[in-house]
Tab-separated table of C-alpha atoms in Angstrom:
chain	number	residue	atom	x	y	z
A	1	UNK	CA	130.882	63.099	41.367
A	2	UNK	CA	129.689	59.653	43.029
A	3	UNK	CA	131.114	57.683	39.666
A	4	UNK	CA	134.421	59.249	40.295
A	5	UNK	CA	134.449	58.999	44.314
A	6	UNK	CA	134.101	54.952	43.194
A	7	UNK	CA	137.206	55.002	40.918
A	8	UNK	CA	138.940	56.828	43.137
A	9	UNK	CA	138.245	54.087	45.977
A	10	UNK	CA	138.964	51.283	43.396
A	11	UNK	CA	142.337	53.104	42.868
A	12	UNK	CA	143.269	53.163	47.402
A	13	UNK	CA	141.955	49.534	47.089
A	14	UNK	CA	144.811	48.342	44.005
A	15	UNK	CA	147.688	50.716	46.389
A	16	UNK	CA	146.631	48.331	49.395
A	17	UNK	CA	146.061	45.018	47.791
A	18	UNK	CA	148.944	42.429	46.949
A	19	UNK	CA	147.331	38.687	45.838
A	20	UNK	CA	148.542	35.741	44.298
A	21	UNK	CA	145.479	35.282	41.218
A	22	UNK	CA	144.508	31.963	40.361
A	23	UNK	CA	141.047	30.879	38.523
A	24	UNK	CA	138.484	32.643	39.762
A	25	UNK	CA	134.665	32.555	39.690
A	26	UNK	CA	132.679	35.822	40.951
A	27	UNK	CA	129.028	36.432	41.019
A	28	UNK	CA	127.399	39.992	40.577
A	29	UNK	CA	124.076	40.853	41.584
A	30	UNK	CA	122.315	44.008	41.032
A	31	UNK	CA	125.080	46.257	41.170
A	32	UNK	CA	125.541	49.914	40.006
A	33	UNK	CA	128.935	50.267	40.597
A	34	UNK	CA	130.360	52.517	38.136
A	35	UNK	CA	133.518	50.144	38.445
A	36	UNK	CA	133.414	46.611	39.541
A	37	UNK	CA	137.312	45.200	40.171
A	38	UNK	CA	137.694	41.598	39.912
A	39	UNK	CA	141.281	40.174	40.197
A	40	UNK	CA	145.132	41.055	39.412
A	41	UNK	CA	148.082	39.326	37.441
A	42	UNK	CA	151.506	39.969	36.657
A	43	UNK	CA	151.930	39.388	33.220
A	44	UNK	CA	155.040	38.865	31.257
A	45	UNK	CA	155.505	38.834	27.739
A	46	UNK	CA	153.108	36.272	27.046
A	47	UNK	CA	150.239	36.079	29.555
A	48	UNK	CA	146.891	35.616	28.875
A	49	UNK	CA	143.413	35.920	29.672
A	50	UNK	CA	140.577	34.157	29.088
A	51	UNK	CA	136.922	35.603	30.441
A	52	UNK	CA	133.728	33.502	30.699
A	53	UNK	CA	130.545	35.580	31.428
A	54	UNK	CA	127.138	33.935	32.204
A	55	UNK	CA	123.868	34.794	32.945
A	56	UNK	CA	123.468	38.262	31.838
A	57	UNK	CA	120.762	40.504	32.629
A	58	UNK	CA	120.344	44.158	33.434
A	59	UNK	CA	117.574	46.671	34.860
A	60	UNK	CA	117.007	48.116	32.370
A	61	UNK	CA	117.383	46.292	28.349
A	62	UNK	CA	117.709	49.327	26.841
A	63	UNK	CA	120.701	50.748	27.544
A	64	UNK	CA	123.772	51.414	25.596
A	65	UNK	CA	125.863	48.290	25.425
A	66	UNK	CA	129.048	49.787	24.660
A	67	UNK	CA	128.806	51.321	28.062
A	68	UNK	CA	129.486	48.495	29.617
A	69	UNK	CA	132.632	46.305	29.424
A	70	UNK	CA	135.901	44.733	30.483
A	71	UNK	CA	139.265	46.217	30.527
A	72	UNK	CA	142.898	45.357	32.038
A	73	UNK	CA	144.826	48.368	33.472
A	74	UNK	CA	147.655	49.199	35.254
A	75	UNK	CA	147.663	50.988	38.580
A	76	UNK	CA	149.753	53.730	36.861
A	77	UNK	CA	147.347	54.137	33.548
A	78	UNK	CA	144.631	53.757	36.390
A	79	UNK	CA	145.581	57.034	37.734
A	80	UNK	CA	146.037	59.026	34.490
A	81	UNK	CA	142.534	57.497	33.417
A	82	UNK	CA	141.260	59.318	36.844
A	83	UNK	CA	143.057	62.364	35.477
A	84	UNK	CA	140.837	62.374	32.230
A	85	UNK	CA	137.523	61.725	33.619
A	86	UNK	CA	138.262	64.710	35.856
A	87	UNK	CA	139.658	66.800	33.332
A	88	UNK	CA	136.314	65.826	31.456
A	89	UNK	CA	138.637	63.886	28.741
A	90	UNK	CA	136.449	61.358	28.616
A	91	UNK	CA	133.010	60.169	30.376
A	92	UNK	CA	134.076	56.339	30.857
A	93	UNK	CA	137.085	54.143	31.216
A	94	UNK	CA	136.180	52.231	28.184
A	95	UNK	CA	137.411	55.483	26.359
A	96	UNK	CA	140.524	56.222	27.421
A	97	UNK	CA	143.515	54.962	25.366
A	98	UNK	CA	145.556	53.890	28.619
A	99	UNK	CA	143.296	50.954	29.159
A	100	UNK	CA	143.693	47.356	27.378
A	101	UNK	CA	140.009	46.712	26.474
A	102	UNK	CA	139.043	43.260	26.735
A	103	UNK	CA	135.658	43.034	25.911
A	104	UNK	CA	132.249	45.513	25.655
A	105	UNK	CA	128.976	44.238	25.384
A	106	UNK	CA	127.989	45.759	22.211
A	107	UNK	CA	129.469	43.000	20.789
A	108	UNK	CA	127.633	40.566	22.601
A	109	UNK	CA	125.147	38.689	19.802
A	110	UNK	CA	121.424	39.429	19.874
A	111	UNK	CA	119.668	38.208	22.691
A	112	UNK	CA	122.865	36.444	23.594
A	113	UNK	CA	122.937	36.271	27.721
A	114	UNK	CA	126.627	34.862	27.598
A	115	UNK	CA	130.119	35.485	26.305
A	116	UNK	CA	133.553	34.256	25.508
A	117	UNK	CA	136.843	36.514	25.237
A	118	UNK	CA	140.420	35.472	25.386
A	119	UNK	CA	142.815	38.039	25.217
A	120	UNK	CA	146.887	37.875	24.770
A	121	UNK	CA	148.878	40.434	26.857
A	122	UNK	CA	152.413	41.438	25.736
A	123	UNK	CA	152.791	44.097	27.638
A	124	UNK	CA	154.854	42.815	31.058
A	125	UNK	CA	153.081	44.305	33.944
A	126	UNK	CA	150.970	43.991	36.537
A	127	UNK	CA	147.393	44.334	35.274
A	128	UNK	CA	143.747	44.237	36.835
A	129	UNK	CA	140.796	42.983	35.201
A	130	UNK	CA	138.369	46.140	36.136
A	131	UNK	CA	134.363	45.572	34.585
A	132	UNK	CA	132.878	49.465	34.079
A	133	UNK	CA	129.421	50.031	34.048
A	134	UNK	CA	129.098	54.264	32.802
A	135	UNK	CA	125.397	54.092	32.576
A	136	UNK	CA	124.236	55.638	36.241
A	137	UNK	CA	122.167	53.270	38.620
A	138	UNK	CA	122.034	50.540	35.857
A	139	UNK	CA	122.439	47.724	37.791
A	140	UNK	CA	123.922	44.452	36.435
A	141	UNK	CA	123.358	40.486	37.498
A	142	UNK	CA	126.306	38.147	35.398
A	143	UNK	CA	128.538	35.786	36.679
A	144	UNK	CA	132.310	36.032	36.472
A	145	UNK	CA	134.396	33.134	35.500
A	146	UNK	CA	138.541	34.918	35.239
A	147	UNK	CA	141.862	32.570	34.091
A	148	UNK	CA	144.536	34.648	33.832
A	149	UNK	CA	148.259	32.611	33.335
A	150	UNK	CA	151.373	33.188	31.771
A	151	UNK	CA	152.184	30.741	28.934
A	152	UNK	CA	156.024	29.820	28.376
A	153	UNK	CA	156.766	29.034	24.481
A	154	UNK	CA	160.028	27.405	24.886
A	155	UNK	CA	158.629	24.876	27.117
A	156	UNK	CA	154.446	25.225	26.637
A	157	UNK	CA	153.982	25.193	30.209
A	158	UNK	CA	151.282	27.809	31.849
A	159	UNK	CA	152.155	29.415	34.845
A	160	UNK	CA	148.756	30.282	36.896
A	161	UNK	CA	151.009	32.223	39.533
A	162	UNK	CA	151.626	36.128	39.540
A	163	UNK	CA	154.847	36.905	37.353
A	164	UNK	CA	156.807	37.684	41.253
A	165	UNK	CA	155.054	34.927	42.530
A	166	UNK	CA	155.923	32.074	40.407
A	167	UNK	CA	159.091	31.067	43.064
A	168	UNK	CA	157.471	31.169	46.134
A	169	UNK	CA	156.319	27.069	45.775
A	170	UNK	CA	160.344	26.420	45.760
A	171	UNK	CA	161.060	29.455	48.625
A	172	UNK	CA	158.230	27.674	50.643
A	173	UNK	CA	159.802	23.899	50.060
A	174	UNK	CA	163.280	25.501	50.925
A	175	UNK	CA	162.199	27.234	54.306
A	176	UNK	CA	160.206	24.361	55.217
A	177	UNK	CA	163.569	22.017	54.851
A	178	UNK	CA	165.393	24.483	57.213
A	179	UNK	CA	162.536	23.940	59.575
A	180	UNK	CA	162.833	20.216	59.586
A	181	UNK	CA	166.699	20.540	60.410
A	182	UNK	CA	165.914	23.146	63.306
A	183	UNK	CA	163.319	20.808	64.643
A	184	UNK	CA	166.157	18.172	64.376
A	185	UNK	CA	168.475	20.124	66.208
A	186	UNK	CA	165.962	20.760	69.042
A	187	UNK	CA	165.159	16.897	69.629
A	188	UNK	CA	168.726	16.277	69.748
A	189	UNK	CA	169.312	19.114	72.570
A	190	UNK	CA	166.004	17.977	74.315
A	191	UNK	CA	167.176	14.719	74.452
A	192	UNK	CA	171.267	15.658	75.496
A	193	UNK	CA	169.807	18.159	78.341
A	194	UNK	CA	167.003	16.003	79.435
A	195	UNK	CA	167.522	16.329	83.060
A	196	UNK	CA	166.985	20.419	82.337
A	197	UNK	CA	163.857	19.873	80.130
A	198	UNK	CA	160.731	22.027	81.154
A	199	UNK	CA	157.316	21.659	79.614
A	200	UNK	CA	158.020	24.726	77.834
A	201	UNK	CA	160.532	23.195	75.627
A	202	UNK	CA	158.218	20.335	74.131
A	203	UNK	CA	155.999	23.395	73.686
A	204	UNK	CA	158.618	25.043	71.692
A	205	UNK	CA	159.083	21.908	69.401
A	206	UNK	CA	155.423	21.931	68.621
A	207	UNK	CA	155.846	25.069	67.297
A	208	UNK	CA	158.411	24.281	65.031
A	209	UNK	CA	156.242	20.989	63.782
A	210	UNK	CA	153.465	23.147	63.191
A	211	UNK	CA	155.791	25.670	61.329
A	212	UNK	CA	157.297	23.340	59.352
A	213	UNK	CA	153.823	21.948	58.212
A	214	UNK	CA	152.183	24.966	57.618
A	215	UNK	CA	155.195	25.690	55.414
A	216	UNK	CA	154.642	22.361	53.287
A	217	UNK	CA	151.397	22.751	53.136
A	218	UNK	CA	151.905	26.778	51.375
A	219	UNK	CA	154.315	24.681	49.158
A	220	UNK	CA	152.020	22.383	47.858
A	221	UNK	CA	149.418	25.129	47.750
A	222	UNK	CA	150.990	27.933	45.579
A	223	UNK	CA	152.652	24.579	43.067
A	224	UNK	CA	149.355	23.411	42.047
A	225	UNK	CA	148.268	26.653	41.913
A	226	UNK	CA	150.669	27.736	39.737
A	227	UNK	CA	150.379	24.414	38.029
A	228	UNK	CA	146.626	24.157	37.337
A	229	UNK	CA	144.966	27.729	38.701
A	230	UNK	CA	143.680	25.712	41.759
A	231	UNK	CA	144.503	24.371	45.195
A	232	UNK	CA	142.746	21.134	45.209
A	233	UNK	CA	142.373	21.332	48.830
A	234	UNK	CA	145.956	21.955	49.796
A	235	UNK	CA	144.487	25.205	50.892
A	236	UNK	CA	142.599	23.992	53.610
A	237	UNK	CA	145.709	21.835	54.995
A	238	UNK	CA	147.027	25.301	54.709
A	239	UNK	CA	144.329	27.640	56.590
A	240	UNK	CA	144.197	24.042	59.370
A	241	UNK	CA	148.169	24.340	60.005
A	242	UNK	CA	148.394	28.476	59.957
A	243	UNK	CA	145.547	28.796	62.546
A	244	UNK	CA	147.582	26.176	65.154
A	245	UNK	CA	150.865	28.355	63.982
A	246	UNK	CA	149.235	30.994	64.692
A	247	UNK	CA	147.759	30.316	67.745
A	248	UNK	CA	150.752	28.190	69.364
A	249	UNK	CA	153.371	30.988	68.375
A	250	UNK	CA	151.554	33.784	70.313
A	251	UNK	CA	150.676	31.312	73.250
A	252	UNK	CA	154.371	30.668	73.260
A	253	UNK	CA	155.038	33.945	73.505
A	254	UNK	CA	152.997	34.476	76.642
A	255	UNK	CA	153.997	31.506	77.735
A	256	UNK	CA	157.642	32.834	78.006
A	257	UNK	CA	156.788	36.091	78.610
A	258	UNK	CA	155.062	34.953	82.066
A	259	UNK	CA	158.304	32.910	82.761
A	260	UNK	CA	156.117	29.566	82.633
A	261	UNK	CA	158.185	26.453	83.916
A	262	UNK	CA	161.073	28.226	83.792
A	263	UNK	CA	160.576	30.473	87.116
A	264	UNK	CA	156.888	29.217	88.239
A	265	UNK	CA	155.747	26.165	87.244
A	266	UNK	CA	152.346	28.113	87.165
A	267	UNK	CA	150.294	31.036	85.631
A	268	UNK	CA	148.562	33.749	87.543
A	269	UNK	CA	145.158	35.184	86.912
A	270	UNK	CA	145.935	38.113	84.825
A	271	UNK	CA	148.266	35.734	82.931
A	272	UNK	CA	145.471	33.599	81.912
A	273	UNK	CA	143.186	36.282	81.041
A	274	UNK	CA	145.627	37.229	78.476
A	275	UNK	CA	145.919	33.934	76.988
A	276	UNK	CA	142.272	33.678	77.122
A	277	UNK	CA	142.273	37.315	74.489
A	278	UNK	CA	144.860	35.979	72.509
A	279	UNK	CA	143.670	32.440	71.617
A	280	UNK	CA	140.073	33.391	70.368
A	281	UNK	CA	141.464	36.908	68.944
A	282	UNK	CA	143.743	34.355	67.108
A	283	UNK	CA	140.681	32.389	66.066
A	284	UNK	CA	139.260	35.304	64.592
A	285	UNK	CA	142.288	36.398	62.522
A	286	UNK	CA	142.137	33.431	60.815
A	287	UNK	CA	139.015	33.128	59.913
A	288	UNK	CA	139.443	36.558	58.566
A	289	UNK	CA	142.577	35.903	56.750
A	290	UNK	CA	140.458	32.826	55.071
A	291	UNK	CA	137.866	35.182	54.099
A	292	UNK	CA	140.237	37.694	52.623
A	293	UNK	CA	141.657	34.658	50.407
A	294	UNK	CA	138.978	32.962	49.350
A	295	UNK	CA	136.455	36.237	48.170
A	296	UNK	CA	139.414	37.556	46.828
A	297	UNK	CA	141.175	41.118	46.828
A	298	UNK	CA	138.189	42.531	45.171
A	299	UNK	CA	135.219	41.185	47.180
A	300	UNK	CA	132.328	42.776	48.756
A	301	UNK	CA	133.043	41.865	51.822
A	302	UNK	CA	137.012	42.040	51.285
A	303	UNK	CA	137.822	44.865	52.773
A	304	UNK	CA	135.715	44.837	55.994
A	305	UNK	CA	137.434	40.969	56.560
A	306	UNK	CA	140.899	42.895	55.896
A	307	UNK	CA	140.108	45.783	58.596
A	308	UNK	CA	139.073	42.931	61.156
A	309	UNK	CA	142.269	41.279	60.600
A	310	UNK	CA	144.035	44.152	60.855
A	311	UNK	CA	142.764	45.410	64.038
A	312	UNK	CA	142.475	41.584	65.647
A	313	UNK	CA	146.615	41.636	64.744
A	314	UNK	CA	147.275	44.450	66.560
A	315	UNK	CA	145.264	43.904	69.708
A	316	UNK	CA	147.049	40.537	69.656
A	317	UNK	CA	150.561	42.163	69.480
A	318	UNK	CA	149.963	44.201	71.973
A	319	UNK	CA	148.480	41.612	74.406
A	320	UNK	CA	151.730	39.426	74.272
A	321	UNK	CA	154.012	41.878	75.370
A	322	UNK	CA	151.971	42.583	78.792
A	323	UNK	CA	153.449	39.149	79.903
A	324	UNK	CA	156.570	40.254	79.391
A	325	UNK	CA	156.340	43.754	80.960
A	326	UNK	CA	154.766	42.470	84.337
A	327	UNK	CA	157.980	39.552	84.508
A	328	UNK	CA	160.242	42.646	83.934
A	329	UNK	CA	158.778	44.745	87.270
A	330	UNK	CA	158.888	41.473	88.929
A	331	UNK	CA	161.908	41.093	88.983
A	332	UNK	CA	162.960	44.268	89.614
A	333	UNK	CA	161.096	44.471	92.595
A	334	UNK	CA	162.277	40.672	93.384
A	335	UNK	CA	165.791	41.890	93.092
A	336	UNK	CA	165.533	44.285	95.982
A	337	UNK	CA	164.021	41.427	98.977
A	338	UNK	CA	165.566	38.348	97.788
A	339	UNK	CA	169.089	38.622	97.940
A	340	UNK	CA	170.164	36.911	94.597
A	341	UNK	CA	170.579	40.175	92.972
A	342	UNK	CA	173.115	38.270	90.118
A	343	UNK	CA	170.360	35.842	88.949
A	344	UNK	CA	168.021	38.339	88.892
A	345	UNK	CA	170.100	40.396	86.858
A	346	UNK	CA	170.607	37.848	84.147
A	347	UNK	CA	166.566	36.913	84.342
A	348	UNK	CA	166.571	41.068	83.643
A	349	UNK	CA	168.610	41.326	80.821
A	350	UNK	CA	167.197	38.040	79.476
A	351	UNK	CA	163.710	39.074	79.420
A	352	UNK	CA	164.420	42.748	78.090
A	353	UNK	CA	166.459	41.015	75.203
A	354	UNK	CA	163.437	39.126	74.624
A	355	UNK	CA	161.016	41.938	75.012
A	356	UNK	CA	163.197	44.213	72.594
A	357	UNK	CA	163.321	41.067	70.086
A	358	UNK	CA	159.448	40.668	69.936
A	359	UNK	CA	158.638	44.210	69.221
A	360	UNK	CA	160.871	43.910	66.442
A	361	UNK	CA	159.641	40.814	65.523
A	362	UNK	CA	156.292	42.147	65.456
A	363	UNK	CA	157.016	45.438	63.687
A	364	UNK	CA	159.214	43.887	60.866
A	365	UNK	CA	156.617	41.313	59.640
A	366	UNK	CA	153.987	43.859	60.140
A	367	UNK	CA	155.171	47.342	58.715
A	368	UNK	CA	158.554	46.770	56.876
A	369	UNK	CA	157.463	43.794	54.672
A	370	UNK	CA	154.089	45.849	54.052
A	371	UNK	CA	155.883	48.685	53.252
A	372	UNK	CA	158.099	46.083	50.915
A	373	UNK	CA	155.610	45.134	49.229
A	374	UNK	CA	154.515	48.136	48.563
A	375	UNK	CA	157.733	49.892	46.961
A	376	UNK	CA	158.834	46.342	45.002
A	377	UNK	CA	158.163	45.961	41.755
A	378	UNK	CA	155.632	43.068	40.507
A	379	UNK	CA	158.482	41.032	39.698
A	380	UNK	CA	160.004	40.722	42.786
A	381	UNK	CA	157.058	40.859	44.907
A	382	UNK	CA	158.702	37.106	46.349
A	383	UNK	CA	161.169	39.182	48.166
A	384	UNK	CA	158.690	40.568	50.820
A	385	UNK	CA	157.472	37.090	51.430
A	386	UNK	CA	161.380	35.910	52.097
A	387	UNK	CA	161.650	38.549	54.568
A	388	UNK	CA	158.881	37.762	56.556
A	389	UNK	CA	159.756	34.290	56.526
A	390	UNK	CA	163.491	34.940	57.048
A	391	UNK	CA	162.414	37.253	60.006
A	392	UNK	CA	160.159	34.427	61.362
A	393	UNK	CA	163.146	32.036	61.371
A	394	UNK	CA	165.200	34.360	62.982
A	395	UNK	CA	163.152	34.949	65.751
A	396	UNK	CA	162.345	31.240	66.477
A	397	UNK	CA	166.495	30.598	66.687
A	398	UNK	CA	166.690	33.536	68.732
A	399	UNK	CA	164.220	32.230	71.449
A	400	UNK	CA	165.223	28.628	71.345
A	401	UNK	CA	169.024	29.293	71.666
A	402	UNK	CA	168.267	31.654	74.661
A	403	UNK	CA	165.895	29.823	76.226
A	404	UNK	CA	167.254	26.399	75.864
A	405	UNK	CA	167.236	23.757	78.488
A	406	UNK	CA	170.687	23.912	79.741
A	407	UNK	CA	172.495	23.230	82.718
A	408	UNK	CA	173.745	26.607	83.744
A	409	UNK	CA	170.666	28.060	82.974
A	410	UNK	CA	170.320	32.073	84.125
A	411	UNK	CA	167.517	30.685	85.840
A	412	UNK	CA	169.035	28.567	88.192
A	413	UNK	CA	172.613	29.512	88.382
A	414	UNK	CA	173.868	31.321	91.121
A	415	UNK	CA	177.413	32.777	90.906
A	416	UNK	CA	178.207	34.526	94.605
A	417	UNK	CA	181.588	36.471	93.100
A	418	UNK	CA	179.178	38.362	91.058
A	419	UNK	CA	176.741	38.603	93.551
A	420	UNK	CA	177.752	42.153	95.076
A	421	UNK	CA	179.048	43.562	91.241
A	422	UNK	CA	174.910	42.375	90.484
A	423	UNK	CA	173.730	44.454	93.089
A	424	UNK	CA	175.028	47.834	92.284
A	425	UNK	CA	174.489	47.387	88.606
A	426	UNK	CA	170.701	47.200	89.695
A	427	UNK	CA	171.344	50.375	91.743
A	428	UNK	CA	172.595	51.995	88.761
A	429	UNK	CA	169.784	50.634	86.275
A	430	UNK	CA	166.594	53.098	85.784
A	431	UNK	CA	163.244	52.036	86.093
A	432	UNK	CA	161.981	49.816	82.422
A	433	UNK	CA	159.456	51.707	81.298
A	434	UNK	CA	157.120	50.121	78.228
């Protein structure tokens, strides 16, 4: 019953778990899982595998060999193979004729603590390399060394990307050349509308450097990846310019949300103590997200790092729409004692725009492109990382183009003939409730 509670867990961990593979090296220490699950690939007609394993030992030397082993599977085979070892088909993975064995240690030589298996797949799908262990509590110490690639025979190249992952180096390159022109575009209008600047602005176009960076740097990333199987340190450009993304975009967002140098050229106590969650909770959801990458999808420790993230995302979500909220009832209440019941109406519809845009914002690149990847096939699994991006770009236009430093700015204007028109559509409004 335990044995089959672990493949069942192994199968809710390859539902939840979407990865772009590269070489890998894993090291296993006394473990009795009945199913250890190392990395996965999307194959096409001719991928390939090759497995180093070093340093062999086991608790006990006398066990059946052919127990143990290496197979690639397919989620959907993965289920039916649960089926059978339920049904009492079979007693271990190794077999069941669903699985593509790669390798069993019966055939290791005598004495031998070390092996050496390369295996062709023809078979396009999406596979995971999946070690069983059917002997109960034997525990096994080996290290893992995995290079999976696809291998092109009209032009010999290997691809070391995912089969729906091999495009993402150019998608990255592509997005990151739209940022450059946006950033353009928002020099050019800080410099035109200079007299209108705020501090805000210069805020904004650090956000879009840091974008645009963090973009190259993915580029460079996933094209030596799929070039050689590694990053050669492109990754930790990478994790440097996501965490300042990161952190700068949902500062930003406060920032705007609190109506920063726009309305008050100042930020209130509650206002900092949100930016003062945000920031470190930031901190922390990258160093999870760099944990999740580099232990892989597989790793001990994988799935705690992915629940921290997870939870550290949402509080962070939530946190930058408070901001937002509180500007809302201020200017509500604003709108009753000041007189300038037009401006206040256009700060109103401003800031519910924007508070409508960020939940969406936040719900698209959160639930929709999870749920996208989820439902796409292996070969397309670039589209989910389009949308988020596309999303992402959308939202930073959005924001600049409505918050741009401009002369007439809903801020400042104040337009008298629409002054009484203002004041009963405020009558009319009902309370904003969150």
């Amino acid at each position: 019953m335990s044995s089959h509670f672990a493949l069942f867990s192994i199968t809710i961990t390859l539902l939840i778990t979407v990865t772009v593979s590269e070489i890998r090296s894993t090291q296993i220490r006394s473990d009795s899982r009945s199913t250890i699950p190392f990395d996965e690939f999307g194959y096409t007609h001719s991928g390939r595998l090759n497995l180093t394993v070093t340093d062999i030992s086991f608790s006990n030397q006398k066990t059946p060999l052919s127990q143990l082993g290496f197979f690639l599977c397919t989620l959907d085979a993965w289920v039916h193979v649960l089926e059978q070892l339920q049904e009492g088909e079979i007693q271990c993975p190794l077999e069941s004729n669903l699985i593509k064995k790669v390798f069993t240690f019966d055939h290791l030589q005598p004495s031998a603590r070390e092996f050496t298996a390369s295996f062709s797949v023809s078979d396009a799908n999406q596979f995971t390399l999946v070690f069983a262990n059917c002997m109960p509590n034997l525990e096994v110490t080996m290290n893992v060394h995995s290079v999976m690639y696809n291998f092109n025979p009209k032009t010999r190249v290997l691809d070391f990307l995912s089969a729906g992952k091999t495009a993402l180096p150019v998608i990255y390159l592509l997005f990151f050349i739209v940022y450059v022109l946006l950033g353009g575009v928002w020099i050019y209008t800080i410099y035109k509308k200079r007299l209108t600047v705020y501090k805000v602005h210069f805020f904004m176009l650090a956000v879009l450097v840091l974008k645009a960076l963090d973009l190259l740097c993915e580029a460079e990333d996933k094209s030596y990846i799929k070039r050689t199987g590694t990053a050669h340190g492109w990754d930790v450009l990478f994790y440097i310019f996501s965490f300042l993304k990161g952190i700068t975009l949902f500062t930003l967002i406060v920032l705007i949300g609190t109506g920063w140098s726009f309305v008050k050229p100042y930020l209130q106590d509650k206002e900092k103590k949100v930016l003062m969650v945000v920031i470190p909770l930031q901190v922390v959801a990258n160093v999870a997200q760099v944990m999740i990458d580099e232990t892989g999808p597989f790793g001990e420790s994988s799935y705690t790092w992915k629940q921290v993230f997870l939870l550290v995302d949402i509080v962070c979500c939530c946190a930058v729409l408070f901001p937002i909220v509180w500007s809302i009832k201020n200017l509500r209440e604003a709108a009753k004692t000041d007189g300038k019941a037009a401006v206040n109406l256009m700060k109103l519809t401003l800031f519910r725009q924007y508070y409508i845009i960020v939940i969406c914002y936040i719900y698209f690149t959160r639930v929709v492109v999870y749920a996208l990847e989820t439902i796409t096939s292996y070969r397309y699994q670039w589209t989910s990382m389009v949308a988020a991006e596309v999303a992402t770009l959308a939202f930073y236009v959005f924001t600049g183009y409505n918050f741009r430093p401009k002369v007439h700015n809903p801020y400042f204007a104040i337009d008298d003939e629409e002054e009484e028109a203002a004041s009963e559509a405020l009558k009319l409004e009902d309370e904003f409730e969150l």
